[in-house]
């Protein structure tokens, strides 16, 4: 991997994590404003909000500067190169079944090891996302968590219980993507070595188990992607309808009106 590619990768990861950290900080400041003013009758005033958000001025300025830097500096204005996964897919059909020499055996072992690591990384990421989805669903469907009269406190409790899972899923997805890309590159190098030192008359090597190849072929199909999007859309619509039915949308509307008239002063 060239230095420019490494820099782009590191900068992308940094910008994503920094953006997430600033977002979490803003949520924490909002919660601090609410809980520190709860019971006093003075919570979201212009002075209090301005004072607390001033503490985040430097991180927000740095975030804006980082975004502008990424847009102006030619980080992504280089010629697009084929991803390791695409190269690997083309090479798999050319990998011989057998070969001679220690170099072929070492490359074959490295190829299989990298494939296992990539699979484990994605399985772990999927497990984390599923655990977060189940925990979030269990919290949301429990009406006891939304039985209070203070909608703001219930929202903060919801964020407090769900945000760690969202962060974990986000981190797991990033980690799996990075690990998969790194070890896909190692598989490409190993595959080229196997092709170079393998038997020329051999057929294609079954480099991966059938169920892994089936999963990959399923994920690559547009129908699968649209199916996942459809399921997410249906779940979102269901939650919106549930929120309207149980009066949550009306509570949020009243709270928004109160904020506009009492805090911002639009009334």
PDB file of C-alpha atoms in Angstrom:
ATOM      1  CA  UNK A   1       0.000   0.000   0.000  1.00  0.00           C
ATOM      2  CA  UNK A   2       1.392   3.377  -1.036  1.00  0.00           C
ATOM      3  CA  UNK A   3       1.901   6.207   1.430  1.00  0.00           C
ATOM      4  CA  UNK A   4      -0.897   8.265  -0.105  1.00  0.00           C
ATOM      5  CA  UNK A   5      -3.308   5.342   0.216  1.00  0.00           C
ATOM      6  CA  UNK A   6      -2.309   4.768   3.834  1.00  0.00           C
ATOM      7  CA  UNK A   7      -2.774   8.458   4.568  1.00  0.00           C
ATOM      8  CA  UNK A   8      -6.229   8.463   2.973  1.00  0.00           C
ATOM      9  CA  UNK A   9      -7.241   5.384   4.941  1.00  0.00           C
ATOM     10  CA  UNK A  10      -5.972   6.733   8.265  1.00  0.00           C
ATOM     11  CA  UNK A  11      -7.509  10.151   7.632  1.00  0.00           C
ATOM     12  CA  UNK A  12     -10.888   8.633   6.731  1.00  0.00           C
ATOM     13  CA  UNK A  13     -10.926   6.549   9.898  1.00  0.00           C
ATOM     14  CA  UNK A  14      -9.846   9.542  11.978  1.00  0.00           C
ATOM     15  CA  UNK A  15     -12.527  11.798  10.486  1.00  0.00           C
ATOM     16  CA  UNK A  16     -15.258   9.209  11.060  1.00  0.00           C
ATOM     17  CA  UNK A  17     -14.260   8.591  14.680  1.00  0.00           C
ATOM     18  CA  UNK A  18     -13.801  12.311  15.352  1.00  0.00           C
ATOM     19  CA  UNK A  19     -17.259  13.072  13.934  1.00  0.00           C
ATOM     20  CA  UNK A  20     -18.800  10.376  16.110  1.00  0.00           C
ATOM     21  CA  UNK A  21     -16.953  11.690  19.182  1.00  0.00           C
ATOM     22  CA  UNK A  22     -18.198  15.252  18.595  1.00  0.00           C
ATOM     23  CA  UNK A  23     -21.747  13.971  18.148  1.00  0.00           C
ATOM     24  CA  UNK A  24     -21.554  12.032  21.409  1.00  0.00           C
ATOM     25  CA  UNK A  25     -20.141  15.111  23.151  1.00  0.00           C
ATOM     26  CA  UNK A  26     -23.072  17.221  21.944  1.00  0.00           C
ATOM     27  CA  UNK A  27     -25.528  14.632  23.244  1.00  0.00           C
ATOM     28  CA  UNK A  28     -23.733  14.536  26.604  1.00  0.00           C
ATOM     29  CA  UNK A  29     -23.839  18.347  26.857  1.00  0.00           C
ATOM     30  CA  UNK A  30     -27.573  18.333  26.084  1.00  0.00           C
ATOM     31  CA  UNK A  31     -28.135  15.726  28.790  1.00  0.00           C
ATOM     32  CA  UNK A  32     -26.006  17.703  31.242  1.00  0.00           C
ATOM     33  CA  UNK A  33     -28.018  20.867  30.559  1.00  0.00           C
ATOM     34  CA  UNK A  34     -31.260  19.012  31.153  1.00  0.00           C
ATOM     35  CA  UNK A  35     -30.311  17.151  34.330  1.00  0.00           C
ATOM     36  CA  UNK A  36     -28.487  20.112  35.897  1.00  0.00           C
ATOM     37  CA  UNK A  37     -31.542  22.315  35.402  1.00  0.00           C
ATOM     38  CA  UNK A  38     -34.162  19.695  36.206  1.00  0.00           C
ATOM     39  CA  UNK A  39     -36.260  20.745  39.161  1.00  0.00           C
ATOM     40  CA  UNK A  40     -35.190  24.370  38.998  1.00  0.00           C
ATOM     41  CA  UNK A  41     -37.591  25.326  36.239  1.00  0.00           C
ATOM     42  CA  UNK A  42     -34.757  26.879  34.231  1.00  0.00           C
ATOM     43  CA  UNK A  43     -33.256  24.485  31.695  1.00  0.00           C
ATOM     44  CA  UNK A  44     -32.967  25.440  28.036  1.00  0.00           C
ATOM     45  CA  UNK A  45     -32.350  29.159  28.237  1.00  0.00           C
ATOM     46  CA  UNK A  46     -30.249  30.973  25.668  1.00  0.00           C
ATOM     47  CA  UNK A  47     -27.589  31.815  28.248  1.00  0.00           C
ATOM     48  CA  UNK A  48     -27.243  28.275  29.634  1.00  0.00           C
ATOM     49  CA  UNK A  49     -27.192  26.619  26.217  1.00  0.00           C
ATOM     50  CA  UNK A  50     -24.674  29.152  24.919  1.00  0.00           C
ATOM     51  CA  UNK A  51     -22.413  28.685  27.925  1.00  0.00           C
ATOM     52  CA  UNK A  52     -22.368  24.891  27.650  1.00  0.00           C
ATOM     53  CA  UNK A  53     -21.952  24.775  23.893  1.00  0.00           C
ATOM     54  CA  UNK A  54     -19.035  27.211  24.131  1.00  0.00           C
ATOM     55  CA  UNK A  55     -17.058  24.386  25.734  1.00  0.00           C
ATOM     56  CA  UNK A  56     -17.464  22.422  22.492  1.00  0.00           C
ATOM     57  CA  UNK A  57     -16.431  25.315  20.265  1.00  0.00           C
ATOM     58  CA  UNK A  58     -12.849  24.109  19.766  1.00  0.00           C
ATOM     59  CA  UNK A  59     -13.751  20.471  18.851  1.00  0.00           C
ATOM     60  CA  UNK A  60     -16.478  21.699  16.470  1.00  0.00           C
ATOM     61  CA  UNK A  61     -14.078  24.166  14.820  1.00  0.00           C
ATOM     62  CA  UNK A  62     -11.500  21.393  14.398  1.00  0.00           C
ATOM     63  CA  UNK A  63     -14.181  19.103  12.924  1.00  0.00           C
ATOM     64  CA  UNK A  64     -15.257  21.736  10.404  1.00  0.00           C
ATOM     65  CA  UNK A  65     -11.605  22.367   9.518  1.00  0.00           C
ATOM     66  CA  UNK A  66     -11.015  18.624   9.062  1.00  0.00           C
ATOM     67  CA  UNK A  67     -14.033  18.336   6.755  1.00  0.00           C
ATOM     68  CA  UNK A  68     -12.893  21.338   4.708  1.00  0.00           C
ATOM     69  CA  UNK A  69      -9.356  19.930   4.548  1.00  0.00           C
ATOM     70  CA  UNK A  70     -10.694  16.628   3.268  1.00  0.00           C
ATOM     71  CA  UNK A  71     -12.773  18.413   0.631  1.00  0.00           C
ATOM     72  CA  UNK A  72     -10.009  20.745  -0.611  1.00  0.00           C
ATOM     73  CA  UNK A  73      -6.952  18.521  -0.288  1.00  0.00           C
ATOM     74  CA  UNK A  74      -6.905  15.958  -3.123  1.00  0.00           C
ATOM     75  CA  UNK A  75      -7.366  12.964  -0.835  1.00  0.00           C
ATOM     76  CA  UNK A  76      -9.948  11.357  -3.057  1.00  0.00           C
ATOM     77  CA  UNK A  77      -9.001  12.988  -6.338  1.00  0.00           C
ATOM     78  CA  UNK A  78      -6.679  10.228  -7.386  1.00  0.00           C
ATOM     79  CA  UNK A  79      -7.264   7.636 -10.043  1.00  0.00           C
ATOM     80  CA  UNK A  80      -9.560   4.969  -8.715  1.00  0.00           C
ATOM     81  CA  UNK A  81      -7.784   1.669  -8.222  1.00  0.00           C
ATOM     82  CA  UNK A  82      -9.356  -1.729  -8.183  1.00  0.00           C
ATOM     83  CA  UNK A  83     -10.186  -2.846  -4.675  1.00  0.00           C
ATOM     84  CA  UNK A  84      -8.415  -5.952  -3.313  1.00  0.00           C
ATOM     85  CA  UNK A  85     -11.742  -7.804  -3.110  1.00  0.00           C
ATOM     86  CA  UNK A  86     -12.368  -7.236  -6.830  1.00  0.00           C
ATOM     87  CA  UNK A  87      -8.863  -8.347  -7.765  1.00  0.00           C
ATOM     88  CA  UNK A  88      -9.192 -11.399  -5.550  1.00  0.00           C
ATOM     89  CA  UNK A  89     -12.452 -12.391  -7.200  1.00  0.00           C
ATOM     90  CA  UNK A  90     -10.774 -12.348 -10.620  1.00  0.00           C
ATOM     91  CA  UNK A  91      -7.776 -14.358  -9.410  1.00  0.00           C
ATOM     92  CA  UNK A  92      -9.745 -17.085  -7.634  1.00  0.00           C
ATOM     93  CA  UNK A  93     -10.654 -18.844 -10.880  1.00  0.00           C
ATOM     94  CA  UNK A  94      -6.959 -19.001 -11.843  1.00  0.00           C
ATOM     95  CA  UNK A  95      -5.604 -20.458  -8.598  1.00  0.00           C
ATOM     96  CA  UNK A  96      -4.260 -23.980  -9.272  1.00  0.00           C
ATOM     97  CA  UNK A  97      -5.282 -26.950  -7.183  1.00  0.00           C
ATOM     98  CA  UNK A  98      -1.745 -27.963  -6.348  1.00  0.00           C
ATOM     99  CA  UNK A  99       1.852 -26.941  -6.754  1.00  0.00           C
ATOM    100  CA  UNK A 100       5.376 -27.810  -5.790  1.00  0.00           C
ATOM    101  CA  UNK A 101       7.833 -26.151  -3.496  1.00  0.00           C
ATOM    102  CA  UNK A 102       7.751 -24.496  -0.107  1.00  0.00           C
ATOM    103  CA  UNK A 103       6.800 -21.167  -1.647  1.00  0.00           C
ATOM    104  CA  UNK A 104       3.512 -22.555  -2.966  1.00  0.00           C
ATOM    105  CA  UNK A 105       2.711 -24.243   0.359  1.00  0.00           C
ATOM    106  CA  UNK A 106       3.460 -21.072   2.334  1.00  0.00           C
ATOM    107  CA  UNK A 107       1.309 -18.996  -0.007  1.00  0.00           C
ATOM    108  CA  UNK A 108      -1.534 -21.497   0.197  1.00  0.00           C
ATOM    109  CA  UNK A 109      -1.397 -21.475   3.992  1.00  0.00           C
ATOM    110  CA  UNK A 110      -1.309 -17.648   4.084  1.00  0.00           C
ATOM    111  CA  UNK A 111      -4.251 -17.487   1.661  1.00  0.00           C
ATOM    112  CA  UNK A 112      -6.442 -19.749   3.807  1.00  0.00           C
ATOM    113  CA  UNK A 113      -5.445 -18.007   7.032  1.00  0.00           C
ATOM    114  CA  UNK A 114      -6.332 -14.589   5.590  1.00  0.00           C
ATOM    115  CA  UNK A 115      -9.688 -15.932   4.376  1.00  0.00           C
ATOM    116  CA  UNK A 116     -10.505 -17.227   7.868  1.00  0.00           C
ATOM    117  CA  UNK A 117      -9.547 -13.919   9.490  1.00  0.00           C
ATOM    118  CA  UNK A 118     -11.750 -11.971   7.062  1.00  0.00           C
ATOM    119  CA  UNK A 119     -14.666 -14.297   7.750  1.00  0.00           C
ATOM    120  CA  UNK A 120     -14.236 -14.038  11.525  1.00  0.00           C
ATOM    121  CA  UNK A 121     -14.043 -10.242  11.335  1.00  0.00           C
ATOM    122  CA  UNK A 122     -17.334  -9.988   9.482  1.00  0.00           C
ATOM    123  CA  UNK A 123     -19.022 -12.575  11.707  1.00  0.00           C
ATOM    124  CA  UNK A 124     -18.006 -10.603  14.791  1.00  0.00           C
ATOM    125  CA  UNK A 125     -19.289  -7.366  13.221  1.00  0.00           C
ATOM    126  CA  UNK A 126     -22.593  -9.022  12.315  1.00  0.00           C
ATOM    127  CA  UNK A 127     -22.910 -10.459  15.829  1.00  0.00           C
ATOM    128  CA  UNK A 128     -22.340  -7.039  17.407  1.00  0.00           C
ATOM    129  CA  UNK A 129     -24.896  -5.407  15.096  1.00  0.00           C
ATOM    130  CA  UNK A 130     -27.473  -8.124  15.792  1.00  0.00           C
ATOM    131  CA  UNK A 131     -26.911  -7.851  19.550  1.00  0.00           C
ATOM    132  CA  UNK A 132     -27.378  -4.086  19.351  1.00  0.00           C
ATOM    133  CA  UNK A 133     -30.524  -4.458  17.242  1.00  0.00           C
ATOM    134  CA  UNK A 134     -32.016  -6.973  19.678  1.00  0.00           C
ATOM    135  CA  UNK A 135     -31.154  -4.840  22.727  1.00  0.00           C
ATOM    136  CA  UNK A 136     -32.604  -1.733  21.060  1.00  0.00           C
ATOM    137  CA  UNK A 137     -35.767  -3.548  20.033  1.00  0.00           C
ATOM    138  CA  UNK A 138     -36.277  -4.961  23.537  1.00  0.00           C
ATOM    139  CA  UNK A 139     -35.937  -1.483  25.033  1.00  0.00           C
ATOM    140  CA  UNK A 140     -38.223   0.227  22.512  1.00  0.00           C
ATOM    141  CA  UNK A 141     -41.068  -2.300  22.648  1.00  0.00           C
ATOM    142  CA  UNK A 142     -41.171  -2.130  26.464  1.00  0.00           C
ATOM    143  CA  UNK A 143     -43.884   0.470  27.072  1.00  0.00           C
ATOM    144  CA  UNK A 144     -42.814   0.840  30.721  1.00  0.00           C
ATOM    145  CA  UNK A 145     -39.810   2.825  29.518  1.00  0.00           C
ATOM    146  CA  UNK A 146     -42.132   5.467  28.042  1.00  0.00           C
ATOM    147  CA  UNK A 147     -44.812   5.675  30.707  1.00  0.00           C
ATOM    148  CA  UNK A 148     -43.567   8.885  32.338  1.00  0.00           C
ATOM    149  CA  UNK A 149     -44.848  12.381  31.686  1.00  0.00           C
ATOM    150  CA  UNK A 150     -41.448  13.925  31.045  1.00  0.00           C
ATOM    151  CA  UNK A 151     -40.782  13.139  27.388  1.00  0.00           C
ATOM    152  CA  UNK A 152     -37.336  14.793  27.501  1.00  0.00           C
ATOM    153  CA  UNK A 153     -36.111  12.512  30.269  1.00  0.00           C
ATOM    154  CA  UNK A 154     -37.443   9.479  28.418  1.00  0.00           C
ATOM    155  CA  UNK A 155     -35.568  10.534  25.286  1.00  0.00           C
ATOM    156  CA  UNK A 156     -32.333  10.900  27.255  1.00  0.00           C
ATOM    157  CA  UNK A 157     -32.854   7.460  28.783  1.00  0.00           C
ATOM    158  CA  UNK A 158     -33.452   6.057  25.300  1.00  0.00           C
ATOM    159  CA  UNK A 159     -30.230   7.623  24.023  1.00  0.00           C
ATOM    160  CA  UNK A 160     -28.339   6.434  27.092  1.00  0.00           C
ATOM    161  CA  UNK A 161     -29.397   2.824  26.511  1.00  0.00           C
ATOM    162  CA  UNK A 162     -29.101   2.738  22.721  1.00  0.00           C
ATOM    163  CA  UNK A 163     -26.096   4.963  22.001  1.00  0.00           C
ATOM    164  CA  UNK A 164     -23.471   2.470  23.306  1.00  0.00           C
ATOM    165  CA  UNK A 165     -24.844  -0.202  20.984  1.00  0.00           C
ATOM    166  CA  UNK A 166     -24.804   2.180  18.028  1.00  0.00           C
ATOM    167  CA  UNK A 167     -21.198   3.116  18.778  1.00  0.00           C
ATOM    168  CA  UNK A 168     -20.249  -0.548  19.120  1.00  0.00           C
ATOM    169  CA  UNK A 169     -21.903  -1.440  15.808  1.00  0.00           C
ATOM    170  CA  UNK A 170     -20.248   1.531  14.091  1.00  0.00           C
ATOM    171  CA  UNK A 171     -16.824   0.574  15.454  1.00  0.00           C
ATOM    172  CA  UNK A 172     -17.325  -3.106  14.576  1.00  0.00           C
ATOM    173  CA  UNK A 173     -18.297  -2.258  10.986  1.00  0.00           C
ATOM    174  CA  UNK A 174     -15.276   0.010  10.549  1.00  0.00           C
ATOM    175  CA  UNK A 175     -12.944  -2.579  12.061  1.00  0.00           C
ATOM    176  CA  UNK A 176     -14.346  -5.374   9.883  1.00  0.00           C
ATOM    177  CA  UNK A 177     -13.989  -3.243   6.748  1.00  0.00           C
ATOM    178  CA  UNK A 178     -10.379  -2.354   7.529  1.00  0.00           C
ATOM    179  CA  UNK A 179      -9.426  -5.912   8.499  1.00  0.00           C
ATOM    180  CA  UNK A 180     -11.145  -7.329   5.408  1.00  0.00           C
ATOM    181  CA  UNK A 181      -9.319  -4.912   3.118  1.00  0.00           C
ATOM    182  CA  UNK A 182      -5.914  -5.558   4.666  1.00  0.00           C
ATOM    183  CA  UNK A 183      -6.194  -9.338   4.558  1.00  0.00           C
ATOM    184  CA  UNK A 184      -7.787  -9.274   1.098  1.00  0.00           C
ATOM    185  CA  UNK A 185      -4.576  -7.613  -0.080  1.00  0.00           C
ATOM    186  CA  UNK A 186      -2.600 -10.428   1.559  1.00  0.00           C
ATOM    187  CA  UNK A 187      -4.824 -12.965  -0.188  1.00  0.00           C
ATOM    188  CA  UNK A 188      -4.132 -11.281  -3.521  1.00  0.00           C
ATOM    189  CA  UNK A 189      -0.368 -11.540  -2.954  1.00  0.00           C
ATOM    190  CA  UNK A 190      -0.690 -15.172  -1.883  1.00  0.00           C
ATOM    191  CA  UNK A 191      -2.917 -15.969  -4.864  1.00  0.00           C
ATOM    192  CA  UNK A 192      -0.402 -14.485  -7.305  1.00  0.00           C
ATOM    193  CA  UNK A 193       2.350 -16.562  -5.724  1.00  0.00           C
ATOM    194  CA  UNK A 194       0.232 -19.706  -5.987  1.00  0.00           C
ATOM    195  CA  UNK A 195      -0.546 -19.019  -9.628  1.00  0.00           C
ATOM    196  CA  UNK A 196       3.138 -18.425 -10.359  1.00  0.00           C
ATOM    197  CA  UNK A 197       4.348 -21.605  -8.622  1.00  0.00           C
ATOM    198  CA  UNK A 198       1.361 -23.892  -9.151  1.00  0.00           C
ATOM    199  CA  UNK A 199       0.705 -26.567 -11.743  1.00  0.00           C
ATOM    200  CA  UNK A 200      -0.330 -24.977 -15.016  1.00  0.00           C
ATOM    201  CA  UNK A 201      -2.618 -27.844 -15.949  1.00  0.00           C
ATOM    202  CA  UNK A 202      -4.607 -27.864 -12.755  1.00  0.00           C
ATOM    203  CA  UNK A 203      -8.162 -26.646 -12.442  1.00  0.00           C
ATOM    204  CA  UNK A 204      -9.411 -23.902 -10.222  1.00  0.00           C
ATOM    205  CA  UNK A 205      -8.827 -24.381  -6.533  1.00  0.00           C
ATOM    206  CA  UNK A 206     -11.767 -24.413  -4.181  1.00  0.00           C
ATOM    207  CA  UNK A 207     -10.350 -21.662  -2.091  1.00  0.00           C
ATOM    208  CA  UNK A 208     -13.431 -21.164   0.068  1.00  0.00           C
ATOM    209  CA  UNK A 209     -16.166 -23.386   1.515  1.00  0.00           C
ATOM    210  CA  UNK A 210     -19.403 -23.521  -0.430  1.00  0.00           C
ATOM    211  CA  UNK A 211     -21.468 -21.745   2.229  1.00  0.00           C
ATOM    212  CA  UNK A 212     -19.017 -18.800   2.251  1.00  0.00           C
ATOM    213  CA  UNK A 213     -19.179 -18.539  -1.536  1.00  0.00           C
ATOM    214  CA  UNK A 214     -22.980 -18.729  -1.313  1.00  0.00           C
ATOM    215  CA  UNK A 215     -23.109 -15.915   1.240  1.00  0.00           C
ATOM    216  CA  UNK A 216     -20.795 -13.738  -0.864  1.00  0.00           C
ATOM    217  CA  UNK A 217     -22.802 -14.352  -4.027  1.00  0.00           C
ATOM    218  CA  UNK A 218     -25.994 -13.505  -2.124  1.00  0.00           C
ATOM    219  CA  UNK A 219     -24.587 -10.273  -0.704  1.00  0.00           C
ATOM    220  CA  UNK A 220     -23.336  -9.179  -4.145  1.00  0.00           C
ATOM    221  CA  UNK A 221     -26.814  -9.438  -5.661  1.00  0.00           C
ATOM    222  CA  UNK A 222     -28.759  -6.149  -5.947  1.00  0.00           C
ATOM    223  CA  UNK A 223     -31.935  -7.963  -4.884  1.00  0.00           C
ATOM    224  CA  UNK A 224     -30.393  -8.745  -1.498  1.00  0.00           C
ATOM    225  CA  UNK A 225     -29.346  -5.133  -0.940  1.00  0.00           C
ATOM    226  CA  UNK A 226     -32.794  -3.846  -1.868  1.00  0.00           C
ATOM    227  CA  UNK A 227     -34.391  -6.469   0.371  1.00  0.00           C
ATOM    228  CA  UNK A 228     -32.348  -5.245   3.340  1.00  0.00           C
ATOM    229  CA  UNK A 229     -33.275  -1.656   2.538  1.00  0.00           C
ATOM    230  CA  UNK A 230     -36.929  -2.665   2.278  1.00  0.00           C
ATOM    231  CA  UNK A 231     -36.861  -4.396   5.659  1.00  0.00           C
ATOM    232  CA  UNK A 232     -35.246  -1.338   7.274  1.00  0.00           C
ATOM    233  CA  UNK A 233     -37.846   0.916   5.631  1.00  0.00           C
ATOM    234  CA  UNK A 234     -40.726  -1.249   6.896  1.00  0.00           C
ATOM    235  CA  UNK A 235     -39.278  -1.270  10.423  1.00  0.00           C
ATOM    236  CA  UNK A 236     -38.937   2.523  10.322  1.00  0.00           C
ATOM    237  CA  UNK A 237     -42.548   2.922   9.166  1.00  0.00           C
ATOM    238  CA  UNK A 238     -43.756   0.563  11.908  1.00  0.00           C
ATOM    239  CA  UNK A 239     -41.939   2.543  14.603  1.00  0.00           C
ATOM    240  CA  UNK A 240     -43.296   5.820  13.231  1.00  0.00           C
ATOM    241  CA  UNK A 241     -46.842   4.440  13.280  1.00  0.00           C
ATOM    242  CA  UNK A 242     -46.371   3.126  16.815  1.00  0.00           C
ATOM    243  CA  UNK A 243     -45.090   6.531  17.902  1.00  0.00           C
ATOM    244  CA  UNK A 244     -48.154   8.228  16.422  1.00  0.00           C
ATOM    245  CA  UNK A 245     -50.563   5.719  17.952  1.00  0.00           C
ATOM    246  CA  UNK A 246     -49.147   5.922  21.494  1.00  0.00           C
ATOM    247  CA  UNK A 247     -49.080   9.723  21.411  1.00  0.00           C
ATOM    248  CA  UNK A 248     -45.315  10.062  21.184  1.00  0.00           C
ATOM    249  CA  UNK A 249     -45.442  12.237  18.069  1.00  0.00           C
ATOM    250  CA  UNK A 250     -47.849  14.642  19.756  1.00  0.00           C
ATOM    251  CA  UNK A 251     -45.612  14.857  22.825  1.00  0.00           C
ATOM    252  CA  UNK A 252     -42.589  15.639  20.649  1.00  0.00           C
ATOM    253  CA  UNK A 253     -44.592  18.286  18.763  1.00  0.00           C
ATOM    254  CA  UNK A 254     -45.670  19.976  22.008  1.00  0.00           C
ATOM    255  CA  UNK A 255     -42.094  19.899  23.298  1.00  0.00           C
ATOM    256  CA  UNK A 256     -40.825  21.415  20.054  1.00  0.00           C
ATOM    257  CA  UNK A 257     -43.427  24.180  20.282  1.00  0.00           C
ATOM    258  CA  UNK A 258     -42.426  24.891  23.869  1.00  0.00           C
ATOM    259  CA  UNK A 259     -38.740  25.057  22.933  1.00  0.00           C
ATOM    260  CA  UNK A 260     -39.456  27.452  20.055  1.00  0.00           C
ATOM    261  CA  UNK A 261     -41.657  29.739  22.150  1.00  0.00           C
ATOM    262  CA  UNK A 262     -39.857  29.565  25.506  1.00  0.00           C
ATOM    263  CA  UNK A 263     -36.184  29.105  24.633  1.00  0.00           C
ATOM    264  CA  UNK A 264     -35.573  30.489  21.176  1.00  0.00           C
ATOM    265  CA  UNK A 265     -38.347  33.069  21.513  1.00  0.00           C
ATOM    266  CA  UNK A 266     -40.045  32.668  18.169  1.00  0.00           C
ATOM    267  CA  UNK A 267     -43.447  33.136  19.817  1.00  0.00           C
TER     268      UNK A 267
END
